[in-house]
Amino acid sequence: MSTTAVPATRPYRSYVYAYPHKTAYRPLADRPALRELWAAERKDALSLYLHIPFCEVRCGFCNLFTRIGAPDELTTRYLDALDRQAIAVREALGDEEPVRFAAAAFGGGTPTFLTAAELERLCDIAEKRMGADLRSVPLSVETSPSTATADRLAVLADRGTTRISIGVQSFVEAEARAAVRPQRRADVEAALDRIRDARIPVLNIDLIYGIDGQTEDSWRASLDAALGWRPEELYLYPLYVRPLTGLGRLGADSEAAADAAWDEQRLRLYRAGRDHLLAHGYEQVSMRMFRRADAPRTDGPDDYACQTDGMIGLGCGARSYTTKLHYSFDYAVEMREVRAIIDGYAATEDFSRAEVGRYVDGDEARRRHLLQSVLQAEGLCLADYRERFGTSPADDFPLDLARFEARGWLDASAGASGLLRLSPEGLAHSDALGPELFSPGVRAAMAAYELK
């Protein structure tokens, strides 16, 4: 069951935010009916995700499924389709047993690209169509500085939002421009002020390190600017340059991808950022996520939690997870392809079947569980793993774990506490470790995927 050995490579290979990755999905020849897929699944603690694929601008590093703007009442047509999909999915879940949602999230894109009235409708789709009680479960929503307006935030606060995440990336205007994210610091600060005025319990700020020209001093300046708002959470993301993105088209991928000095810069800035946050009362949850030690807990999902079984995704960029199948719609990065997929989704009438996805067997389920657990700072509970699979990670992945141990990526003391846990150096190399656990089949499917 162990993977083929992969030589130690660069520390920044890939951000493992989903496994199997969507580039391993393929059109499903059998187009299974959702009712059949969900018939034997537990439905008492589902996660709900609504995807809004619109942004006011597209950042140079972004390879998410999103488009700029929404002409010709596209948001209305998109919400109409989202409503049709919600009706179909809720019917597929049936009423033979209780259906309950334990957490919800609106992502994108930028959900707050929608107007205040459209956000009300989005919440209505989650509540009235799907049956989610947004005021009694954790609700996380993503926003941007230019769309975090007072009227939109008032709707989100009133409808029960417990966490709002804003992509700032850098408080240094020159760095924001270098990342092809034009913004004024004054506008960012004004948006943060409005968010705090809305009294949403948890504020998360996203920052990026590894931007061209960024130094330890400028990185610390961004961190301190963020800390001035006492955010309950901070995410520190390494910059990646991906094909078909704005930075990729500028040619940065060909040079930076082979530049060991860039790796060294990112690793140095990561360690500086980590140590700075730890010294200021934050706890590390994963390589990327830091939580203020005294912050209120909303009992919402931590990093990677959407990997659990029982995920319902609505919208053309959303994934859904059953125990045997991960499914979604088609995926693209190039703007023309993205627009075509969104237009096709908006015109869809029948949402009763899964169209694109990947079946997950027992081996892949083990890999997925290992990935989603060990990339968390608290580690994987060995007893939970054995209860679920009847084996141990050492039984299933002996070569991988031996290789990680030899590199100093495992915490040797964790076994005494019944855990498999990464060392600080292992957490720092999460983006190298994670991809090494991909199965040969998933790796081959990803390599064969034709970028579009």
Short mmCIF file of C-alpha atoms in Angstrom, two decimals:
data_model
loop_
_atom_site.label_atom_id
_atom_site.label_comp_id
_atom_site.label_asym_id
_atom_site.label_seq_id
_atom_site.Cartn_x
_atom_site.Cartn_y
_atom_site.Cartn_z
CA MET A 1 0.00 0.00 0.00
CA SER A 2 3.00 2.30 0.36
CA THR A 3 3.84 4.67 -2.46
CA THR A 4 6.89 4.52 -4.65
CA ALA A 5 9.76 6.45 -3.10
CA VAL A 6 10.01 10.03 -4.30
CA PRO A 7 13.37 11.75 -3.93
CA ALA A 8 13.55 14.67 -1.56
CA THR A 9 12.83 17.72 -3.65
CA ARG A 10 11.93 21.31 -3.13
CA PRO A 11 9.94 22.34 -0.04
CA TYR A 12 7.18 23.96 -2.13
CA ARG A 13 5.77 21.35 -4.48
CA SER A 14 2.02 21.66 -4.00
CA TYR A 15 -0.56 22.89 -1.51
CA VAL A 16 -2.62 19.81 -0.60
CA TYR A 17 -6.02 21.39 0.07
CA ALA A 18 -7.95 18.46 -1.41
CA TYR A 19 -7.19 14.81 -2.08
CA PRO A 20 -7.59 13.50 -4.67
CA HIS A 21 -6.97 16.80 -6.41
CA LYS A 22 -9.57 17.96 -8.91
CA THR A 23 -7.12 17.43 -11.78
CA ALA A 24 -7.46 13.71 -11.03
CA TYR A 25 -11.22 13.88 -11.65
CA ARG A 26 -12.63 12.69 -14.97
CA PRO A 27 -16.08 12.64 -16.62
CA LEU A 28 -18.12 9.83 -15.04
CA ALA A 29 -19.30 7.46 -17.74
CA ASP A 30 -22.08 6.07 -15.54
CA ARG A 31 -23.31 9.52 -14.40
CA PRO A 32 -24.58 8.07 -11.12
CA ALA A 33 -27.81 9.44 -9.68
CA LEU A 34 -27.27 11.52 -6.55
CA ARG A 35 -30.07 9.66 -4.79
CA GLU A 36 -28.17 6.39 -5.22
CA LEU A 37 -24.86 7.94 -4.17
CA TRP A 38 -26.28 9.30 -0.91
CA ALA A 39 -28.66 6.43 -0.06
CA ALA A 40 -26.29 4.63 2.30
CA GLU A 41 -24.41 7.69 3.59
CA ARG A 42 -24.72 9.19 7.05
CA LYS A 43 -26.48 12.52 6.82
CA ASP A 44 -26.59 13.70 10.44
CA ALA A 45 -23.45 15.90 10.36
CA LEU A 46 -22.98 17.13 6.81
CA SER A 47 -20.84 20.06 5.72
CA LEU A 48 -22.35 22.52 3.25
CA TYR A 49 -20.30 24.64 0.83
CA LEU A 50 -21.72 27.19 -1.62
CA HIS A 51 -19.36 28.41 -4.34
CA ILE A 52 -19.59 31.87 -5.93
CA PRO A 53 -17.17 32.03 -8.90
CA PHE A 54 -16.95 35.81 -9.32
CA CYS A 55 -14.26 38.36 -8.42
CA GLU A 56 -13.81 42.07 -9.10
CA VAL A 57 -10.19 41.38 -10.18
CA ARG A 58 -8.12 38.25 -10.64
CA CYS A 59 -4.90 38.23 -8.65
CA GLY A 60 -1.73 37.26 -10.47
CA PHE A 61 -1.18 34.14 -8.36
CA CYS A 62 -4.79 32.91 -8.47
CA ASN A 63 -5.59 29.55 -10.08
CA LEU A 64 -8.96 29.20 -8.40
CA PHE A 65 -12.12 28.62 -10.39
CA THR A 66 -13.36 32.17 -10.79
CA ARG A 67 -13.98 34.86 -13.38
CA ILE A 68 -13.79 38.65 -13.42
CA GLY A 69 -17.16 40.35 -13.32
CA ALA A 70 -20.63 39.06 -14.14
CA PRO A 71 -22.19 40.74 -17.18
CA ASP A 72 -25.76 40.38 -18.46
CA GLU A 73 -27.31 39.55 -15.08
CA LEU A 74 -25.05 36.52 -14.76
CA THR A 75 -25.23 36.56 -10.97
CA THR A 76 -29.03 36.26 -11.17
CA ARG A 77 -28.81 33.37 -13.62
CA TYR A 78 -26.12 31.73 -11.50
CA LEU A 79 -28.21 31.99 -8.32
CA ASP A 80 -31.19 30.60 -10.23
CA ALA A 81 -29.08 27.57 -11.17
CA LEU A 82 -27.78 27.28 -7.60
CA ASP A 83 -31.37 27.21 -6.43
CA ARG A 84 -32.24 24.44 -8.91
CA GLN A 85 -29.20 22.46 -7.85
CA ALA A 86 -30.08 22.84 -4.16
CA ILE A 87 -33.59 21.52 -4.78
CA ALA A 88 -32.23 18.51 -6.67
CA VAL A 89 -29.59 17.72 -4.05
CA ARG A 90 -32.01 18.04 -1.14
CA GLU A 91 -34.43 15.69 -2.89
CA ALA A 92 -31.57 13.24 -3.46
CA LEU A 93 -30.73 13.24 0.25
CA GLY A 94 -34.26 11.99 0.95
CA ASP A 95 -36.25 12.01 4.16
CA GLU A 96 -35.77 8.43 5.28
CA GLU A 97 -33.42 9.63 8.02
CA PRO A 98 -32.71 13.06 9.55
CA VAL A 99 -30.61 15.41 7.40
CA ARG A 100 -28.54 17.85 9.43
CA PHE A 101 -25.76 20.26 8.52
CA ALA A 102 -23.05 20.74 11.14
CA ALA A 103 -21.10 23.50 9.34
CA ALA A 104 -21.46 25.80 6.35
CA ALA A 105 -19.18 27.97 4.23
CA PHE A 106 -19.49 30.38 1.32
CA GLY A 107 -16.37 30.54 -0.83
CA GLY A 108 -15.20 31.40 -4.28
CA GLY A 109 -14.22 33.47 -6.01
CA THR A 110 -15.54 36.15 -3.72
CA PRO A 111 -19.00 35.54 -2.22
CA THR A 112 -19.27 39.22 -1.30
CA PHE A 113 -19.06 40.06 -4.99
CA LEU A 114 -22.82 39.51 -4.67
CA THR A 115 -24.96 42.46 -3.58
CA ALA A 116 -26.53 42.52 -0.13
CA ALA A 117 -29.85 41.37 -1.60
CA GLU A 118 -28.12 38.55 -3.48
CA LEU A 119 -26.37 37.47 -0.29
CA GLU A 120 -29.78 37.26 1.37
CA ARG A 121 -30.88 34.99 -1.45
CA LEU A 122 -27.73 32.88 -1.07
CA CYS A 123 -28.50 32.38 2.61
CA ASP A 124 -32.10 31.53 1.75
CA ILE A 125 -30.89 28.81 -0.63
CA ALA A 126 -28.78 27.31 2.15
CA GLU A 127 -31.61 27.50 4.70
CA LYS A 128 -34.88 27.12 2.82
CA ARG A 129 -33.73 24.72 0.11
CA MET A 130 -31.07 22.70 1.93
CA GLY A 131 -32.39 22.98 5.47
CA ALA A 132 -29.21 24.36 7.03
CA ASP A 133 -29.75 26.44 10.17
CA LEU A 134 -27.10 29.09 9.57
CA ARG A 135 -27.64 30.80 12.90
CA SER A 136 -26.89 27.67 14.90
CA VAL A 137 -23.91 26.22 13.04
CA PRO A 138 -20.49 27.65 12.19
CA LEU A 139 -20.70 29.73 8.99
CA SER A 140 -17.50 30.92 7.32
CA VAL A 141 -17.52 33.45 4.46
CA GLU A 142 -14.69 34.75 2.27
CA THR A 143 -14.42 38.41 1.31
CA SER A 144 -12.06 40.96 -0.22
CA PRO A 145 -11.18 44.54 0.73
CA SER A 146 -13.25 46.14 -2.03
CA THR A 147 -16.37 44.01 -1.49
CA ALA A 148 -16.48 44.04 2.32
CA THR A 149 -19.06 46.81 2.37
CA ALA A 150 -21.17 47.67 5.38
CA ASP A 151 -24.46 46.51 3.84
CA ARG A 152 -23.05 43.15 2.78
CA LEU A 153 -21.41 42.58 6.17
CA ALA A 154 -24.66 43.47 7.92
CA VAL A 155 -26.47 40.74 5.99
CA LEU A 156 -23.79 38.18 6.83
CA ALA A 157 -23.76 39.10 10.51
CA ASP A 158 -27.56 38.99 10.70
CA ARG A 159 -27.68 35.58 9.00
CA GLY A 160 -25.30 34.01 11.51
CA THR A 161 -21.80 34.29 10.06
CA THR A 162 -19.29 33.24 12.71
CA ARG A 163 -16.08 33.65 10.69
CA ILE A 164 -15.06 35.98 7.89
CA SER A 165 -11.83 35.56 5.96
CA ILE A 166 -10.31 38.45 4.03
CA GLY A 167 -7.52 38.09 1.49
CA VAL A 168 -5.11 40.95 2.15
CA GLN A 169 -1.91 39.15 1.04
CA SER A 170 0.31 42.16 1.84
CA PHE A 171 -0.09 45.50 3.58
CA VAL A 172 2.84 46.80 1.49
CA GLU A 173 1.40 48.34 -1.67
CA ALA A 174 4.49 47.62 -3.78
CA GLU A 175 4.28 43.94 -2.87
CA ALA A 176 0.58 43.83 -3.67
CA ARG A 177 1.34 45.26 -7.11
CA ALA A 178 4.13 42.70 -7.61
CA ALA A 179 1.58 39.95 -6.94
CA VAL A 180 -0.76 41.57 -9.51
CA ARG A 181 -3.19 42.53 -6.76
CA PRO A 182 -3.71 46.29 -7.02
CA GLN A 183 -4.97 47.69 -3.74
CA ARG A 184 -4.41 50.65 -1.43
CA ARG A 185 -3.55 50.01 2.18
CA ALA A 186 -6.06 52.64 3.24
CA ASP A 187 -8.82 50.66 1.53
CA VAL A 188 -7.68 47.44 3.23
CA GLU A 189 -7.70 49.13 6.64
CA ALA A 190 -11.15 50.59 5.99
CA ALA A 191 -12.48 47.14 5.10
CA LEU A 192 -11.01 45.64 8.26
CA ASP A 193 -12.60 48.44 10.26
CA ARG A 194 -16.00 47.62 8.76
CA ILE A 195 -15.54 43.93 9.51
CA ARG A 196 -14.77 44.64 13.15
CA ASP A 197 -17.78 46.96 13.31
CA ALA A 198 -19.97 44.08 12.09
CA ARG A 199 -18.97 42.09 15.20
CA ILE A 200 -18.53 38.77 13.42
CA PRO A 201 -16.81 36.61 16.06
CA VAL A 202 -13.80 35.37 14.08
CA LEU A 203 -11.71 37.43 11.67
CA ASN A 204 -9.13 35.65 9.53
CA ILE A 205 -6.54 37.56 7.50
CA ASP A 206 -4.68 35.87 4.64
CA LEU A 207 -1.08 36.95 3.99
CA ILE A 208 1.40 35.74 1.34
CA TYR A 209 5.17 35.35 1.61
CA GLY A 210 7.65 34.90 -1.21
CA ILE A 211 6.54 37.92 -3.26
CA ASP A 212 9.20 39.44 -5.50
CA GLY A 213 11.12 42.04 -3.53
CA GLN A 214 9.73 40.97 -0.16
CA THR A 215 12.24 41.05 2.72
CA GLU A 216 12.09 39.90 6.31
CA ASP A 217 11.53 43.51 7.34
CA SER A 218 8.66 44.09 4.91
CA TRP A 219 7.17 40.70 5.83
CA ARG A 220 7.29 41.60 9.50
CA ALA A 221 5.69 44.95 8.69
CA SER A 222 2.72 43.14 7.09
CA LEU A 223 2.48 40.74 10.02
CA ASP A 224 2.50 43.61 12.51
CA ALA A 225 -0.11 45.50 10.49
CA ALA A 226 -2.33 42.41 10.62
CA LEU A 227 -1.67 41.86 14.31
CA GLY A 228 -2.83 45.42 14.95
CA TRP A 229 -6.36 44.16 14.21
CA ARG A 230 -5.97 41.25 16.66
CA PRO A 231 -7.40 38.73 14.18
CA GLU A 232 -8.58 35.51 15.72
CA GLU A 233 -6.89 33.64 12.86
CA LEU A 234 -4.10 34.27 10.40
CA TYR A 235 -3.24 32.20 7.34
CA LEU A 236 0.30 32.50 5.97
CA TYR A 237 0.47 31.26 2.37
CA PRO A 238 3.63 30.71 0.33
CA LEU A 239 3.42 32.28 -3.10
CA TYR A 240 3.01 29.80 -5.93
CA VAL A 241 3.24 30.63 -9.62
CA ARG A 242 0.95 28.33 -11.60
CA PRO A 243 0.45 27.85 -15.34
CA LEU A 244 -2.28 29.98 -16.94
CA THR A 245 -2.32 32.46 -14.03
CA GLY A 246 -1.42 36.12 -14.41
CA LEU A 247 2.07 35.66 -12.98
CA GLY A 248 2.49 32.51 -15.06
CA ARG A 249 1.76 34.41 -18.25
CA LEU A 250 4.35 37.00 -17.28
CA GLY A 251 6.93 34.22 -17.49
CA ALA A 252 7.59 34.07 -13.76
CA ASP A 253 6.88 30.34 -13.67
CA SER A 254 9.75 29.35 -15.95
CA GLU A 255 12.37 31.23 -13.95
CA ALA A 256 11.05 31.10 -10.39
CA ALA A 257 10.16 27.41 -10.58
CA ALA A 258 13.84 26.57 -11.06
CA ASP A 259 15.15 29.11 -8.60
CA ALA A 260 16.45 27.53 -5.41
CA ALA A 261 16.94 30.99 -3.96
CA TRP A 262 13.17 31.50 -4.06
CA ASP A 263 12.68 28.33 -2.05
CA GLU A 264 15.19 29.59 0.47
CA GLN A 265 13.42 32.96 0.64
CA ARG A 266 10.01 31.39 1.21
CA LEU A 267 11.30 28.98 3.84
CA ARG A 268 13.12 31.78 5.66
CA LEU A 269 10.05 34.01 5.61
CA TYR A 270 7.81 31.14 6.74
CA ARG A 271 10.00 30.51 9.78
CA ALA A 272 10.18 34.21 10.57
CA GLY A 273 6.39 34.53 10.30
CA ARG A 274 5.74 31.41 12.35
CA ASP A 275 8.07 32.49 15.13
CA HIS A 276 6.65 36.03 15.12
CA LEU A 277 3.08 34.79 15.53
CA LEU A 278 4.01 32.25 18.20
CA ALA A 279 5.72 35.05 20.12
CA HIS A 280 2.55 37.15 19.88
CA GLY A 281 0.19 34.62 21.44
CA TYR A 282 -0.86 32.54 18.44
CA GLU A 283 -0.97 28.76 18.22
CA GLN A 284 -0.01 26.88 15.06
CA VAL A 285 -2.82 24.72 13.67
CA SER A 286 -1.15 23.74 10.40
CA MET A 287 1.65 24.98 8.20
CA ARG A 288 -0.65 27.79 7.06
CA MET A 289 -3.11 28.36 9.87
CA PHE A 290 -2.48 30.19 13.16
CA ARG A 291 -5.11 30.87 15.82
CA ARG A 292 -4.93 33.42 18.61
CA ALA A 293 -4.66 31.46 21.84
CA ASP A 294 -7.41 33.43 23.59
CA ALA A 295 -9.73 33.59 20.58
CA PRO A 296 -13.32 32.38 20.93
CA ARG A 297 -13.87 28.95 19.42
CA THR A 298 -16.82 28.76 17.07
CA ASP A 299 -16.40 24.98 16.80
CA GLY A 300 -16.05 25.42 13.07
CA PRO A 301 -13.92 23.36 10.74
CA ASP A 302 -10.17 23.70 10.95
CA ASP A 303 -7.82 23.64 7.98
CA TYR A 304 -8.46 20.61 5.73
CA ALA A 305 -11.70 19.73 7.53
CA CYS A 306 -13.65 19.80 4.26
CA GLN A 307 -11.89 16.51 3.47
CA THR A 308 -14.27 14.65 5.78
CA ASP A 309 -16.95 12.46 4.27
CA GLY A 310 -20.38 14.02 4.02
CA MET A 311 -19.58 17.20 2.13
CA ILE A 312 -22.27 18.83 -0.02
CA GLY A 313 -20.93 21.36 -2.51
CA LEU A 314 -23.28 23.62 -4.48
CA GLY A 315 -22.06 25.72 -7.39
CA CYS A 316 -19.98 24.97 -10.44
CA GLY A 317 -16.63 25.06 -8.62
CA ALA A 318 -17.69 23.10 -5.54
CA ARG A 319 -16.78 19.54 -4.66
CA SER A 320 -19.02 17.00 -2.93
CA TYR A 321 -17.75 13.98 -1.00
CA THR A 322 -19.35 10.65 -0.24
CA THR A 323 -17.38 7.74 1.20
CA LYS A 324 -16.95 6.24 -2.28
CA LEU A 325 -17.04 9.15 -4.73
CA HIS A 326 -15.75 12.70 -4.89
CA TYR A 327 -17.58 14.65 -7.57
CA SER A 328 -17.96 18.13 -9.00
CA PHE A 329 -18.22 19.87 -12.36
CA ASP A 330 -15.51 20.51 -14.92
CA TYR A 331 -12.44 22.50 -13.85
CA ALA A 332 -10.37 25.16 -15.62
CA VAL A 333 -8.02 28.07 -14.91
CA GLU A 334 -7.86 29.89 -18.25
CA MET A 335 -10.47 32.64 -18.28
CA ARG A 336 -12.24 31.67 -21.50
CA GLU A 337 -12.66 28.08 -20.29
CA VAL A 338 -13.89 29.22 -16.88
CA ARG A 339 -16.48 31.50 -18.45
CA ALA A 340 -17.76 28.65 -20.65
CA ILE A 341 -18.16 26.31 -17.66
CA ILE A 342 -19.99 28.97 -15.63
CA ASP A 343 -22.30 29.72 -18.55
CA GLY A 344 -23.01 26.01 -18.95
CA TYR A 345 -23.76 25.65 -15.25
CA ALA A 346 -26.14 28.63 -15.32
CA ALA A 347 -28.08 27.01 -18.16
CA THR A 348 -28.31 23.56 -16.55
CA GLU A 349 -31.77 22.32 -15.65
CA ASP A 350 -31.06 18.77 -14.42
CA PHE A 351 -28.74 18.50 -11.41
CA SER A 352 -29.79 15.00 -10.38
CA ARG A 353 -26.58 13.21 -11.43
CA ALA A 354 -22.85 13.42 -10.74
CA GLU A 355 -20.97 14.46 -13.88
CA VAL A 356 -17.23 14.63 -13.07
CA GLY A 357 -15.37 12.95 -10.24
CA ARG A 358 -13.17 10.17 -8.93
CA TYR A 359 -14.07 7.01 -7.06
CA VAL A 360 -12.28 6.50 -3.77
CA ASP A 361 -11.31 2.94 -2.76
CA GLY A 362 -10.00 1.72 0.58
CA ASP A 363 -6.38 2.57 -0.18
CA GLU A 364 -7.27 6.11 -1.21
CA ALA A 365 -9.42 6.53 1.89
CA ARG A 366 -6.41 5.66 4.05
CA ARG A 367 -4.21 8.10 2.20
CA ARG A 368 -6.79 10.83 2.49
CA HIS A 369 -7.25 10.28 6.21
CA LEU A 370 -3.49 10.29 6.76
CA LEU A 371 -3.07 13.47 4.73
CA GLN A 372 -5.88 15.41 6.36
CA SER A 373 -4.66 14.43 9.83
CA VAL A 374 -0.88 14.49 9.73
CA LEU A 375 -0.76 17.91 8.05
CA GLN A 376 -2.40 19.32 11.17
CA ALA A 377 -0.08 20.40 13.98
CA GLU A 378 -1.89 18.19 16.50
CA GLY A 379 -1.22 15.11 14.37
CA LEU A 380 -3.06 11.85 13.73
CA CYS A 381 -4.59 9.78 16.54
CA LEU A 382 -3.34 6.22 16.02
CA ALA A 383 -6.27 4.66 17.91
CA ASP A 384 -8.78 6.49 15.68
CA TYR A 385 -6.97 5.32 12.58
CA ARG A 386 -6.96 1.70 13.78
CA GLU A 387 -10.64 1.87 14.73
CA ARG A 388 -11.51 3.17 11.28
CA PHE A 389 -9.28 0.98 9.12
CA GLY A 390 -8.19 -1.94 11.31
CA THR A 391 -4.52 -1.19 10.65
CA SER A 392 -1.92 1.40 11.58
CA PRO A 393 -0.19 3.99 9.38
CA ALA A 394 3.06 2.08 9.92
CA ASP A 395 1.39 -1.02 8.44
CA ASP A 396 0.01 0.86 5.46
CA PHE A 397 2.77 3.39 4.69
CA PRO A 398 6.05 1.97 6.08
CA LEU A 399 8.36 3.30 3.37
CA ASP A 400 6.84 6.77 3.37
CA LEU A 401 7.01 7.13 7.14
CA ALA A 402 10.57 5.77 7.24
CA ARG A 403 11.56 8.34 4.63
CA PHE A 404 9.89 11.17 6.55
CA GLU A 405 11.55 10.03 9.76
CA ALA A 406 14.97 9.98 8.09
CA ARG A 407 14.45 13.57 6.99
CA GLY A 408 13.56 14.67 10.51
CA TRP A 409 9.96 15.41 9.56
CA LEU A 410 8.35 13.29 12.30
CA ASP A 411 8.08 14.08 16.01
CA ALA A 412 9.81 11.13 17.68
CA SER A 413 8.12 11.84 21.02
CA ALA A 414 4.54 11.76 19.70
CA GLY A 415 4.17 7.97 19.74
CA ALA A 416 4.15 7.96 23.53
CA SER A 417 0.98 10.04 23.35
CA GLY A 418 -0.61 7.75 20.76
CA LEU A 419 -0.04 10.19 17.92
CA LEU A 420 1.68 10.38 14.56
CA ARG A 421 2.77 14.00 14.42
CA LEU A 422 5.06 16.14 12.32
CA SER A 423 8.04 17.89 13.81
CA PRO A 424 8.33 21.66 13.34
CA GLU A 425 10.55 20.95 10.35
CA GLY A 426 8.00 18.49 9.01
CA LEU A 427 5.25 21.11 9.24
CA ALA A 428 7.52 23.55 7.42
CA HIS A 429 7.80 20.99 4.61
CA SER A 430 4.08 20.15 4.44
CA ASP A 431 3.95 21.12 0.76
CA ALA A 432 6.66 18.57 -0.02
CA LEU A 433 5.45 15.82 2.30
CA GLY A 434 1.81 15.88 1.22
CA PRO A 435 2.37 15.21 -2.50
CA GLU A 436 4.66 12.28 -1.68
CA LEU A 437 1.64 10.49 -0.20
CA PHE A 438 -0.36 10.71 -3.42
CA SER A 439 -1.08 7.29 -4.87
CA PRO A 440 0.51 6.29 -8.18
CA GLY A 441 -2.95 6.32 -9.76
CA VAL A 442 -3.78 9.83 -8.63
CA ARG A 443 -0.33 11.04 -9.58
CA ALA A 444 -0.70 9.60 -13.06
CA ALA A 445 -4.17 11.10 -13.51
CA MET A 446 -2.92 14.52 -12.44
CA ALA A 447 0.04 14.29 -14.80
CA ALA A 448 -2.26 13.31 -17.68
CA TYR A 449 -4.69 16.15 -17.05
CA GLU A 450 -4.73 18.65 -19.86
CA LEU A 451 -4.57 22.15 -18.41
CA LYS A 452 -7.21 24.52 -19.71
#
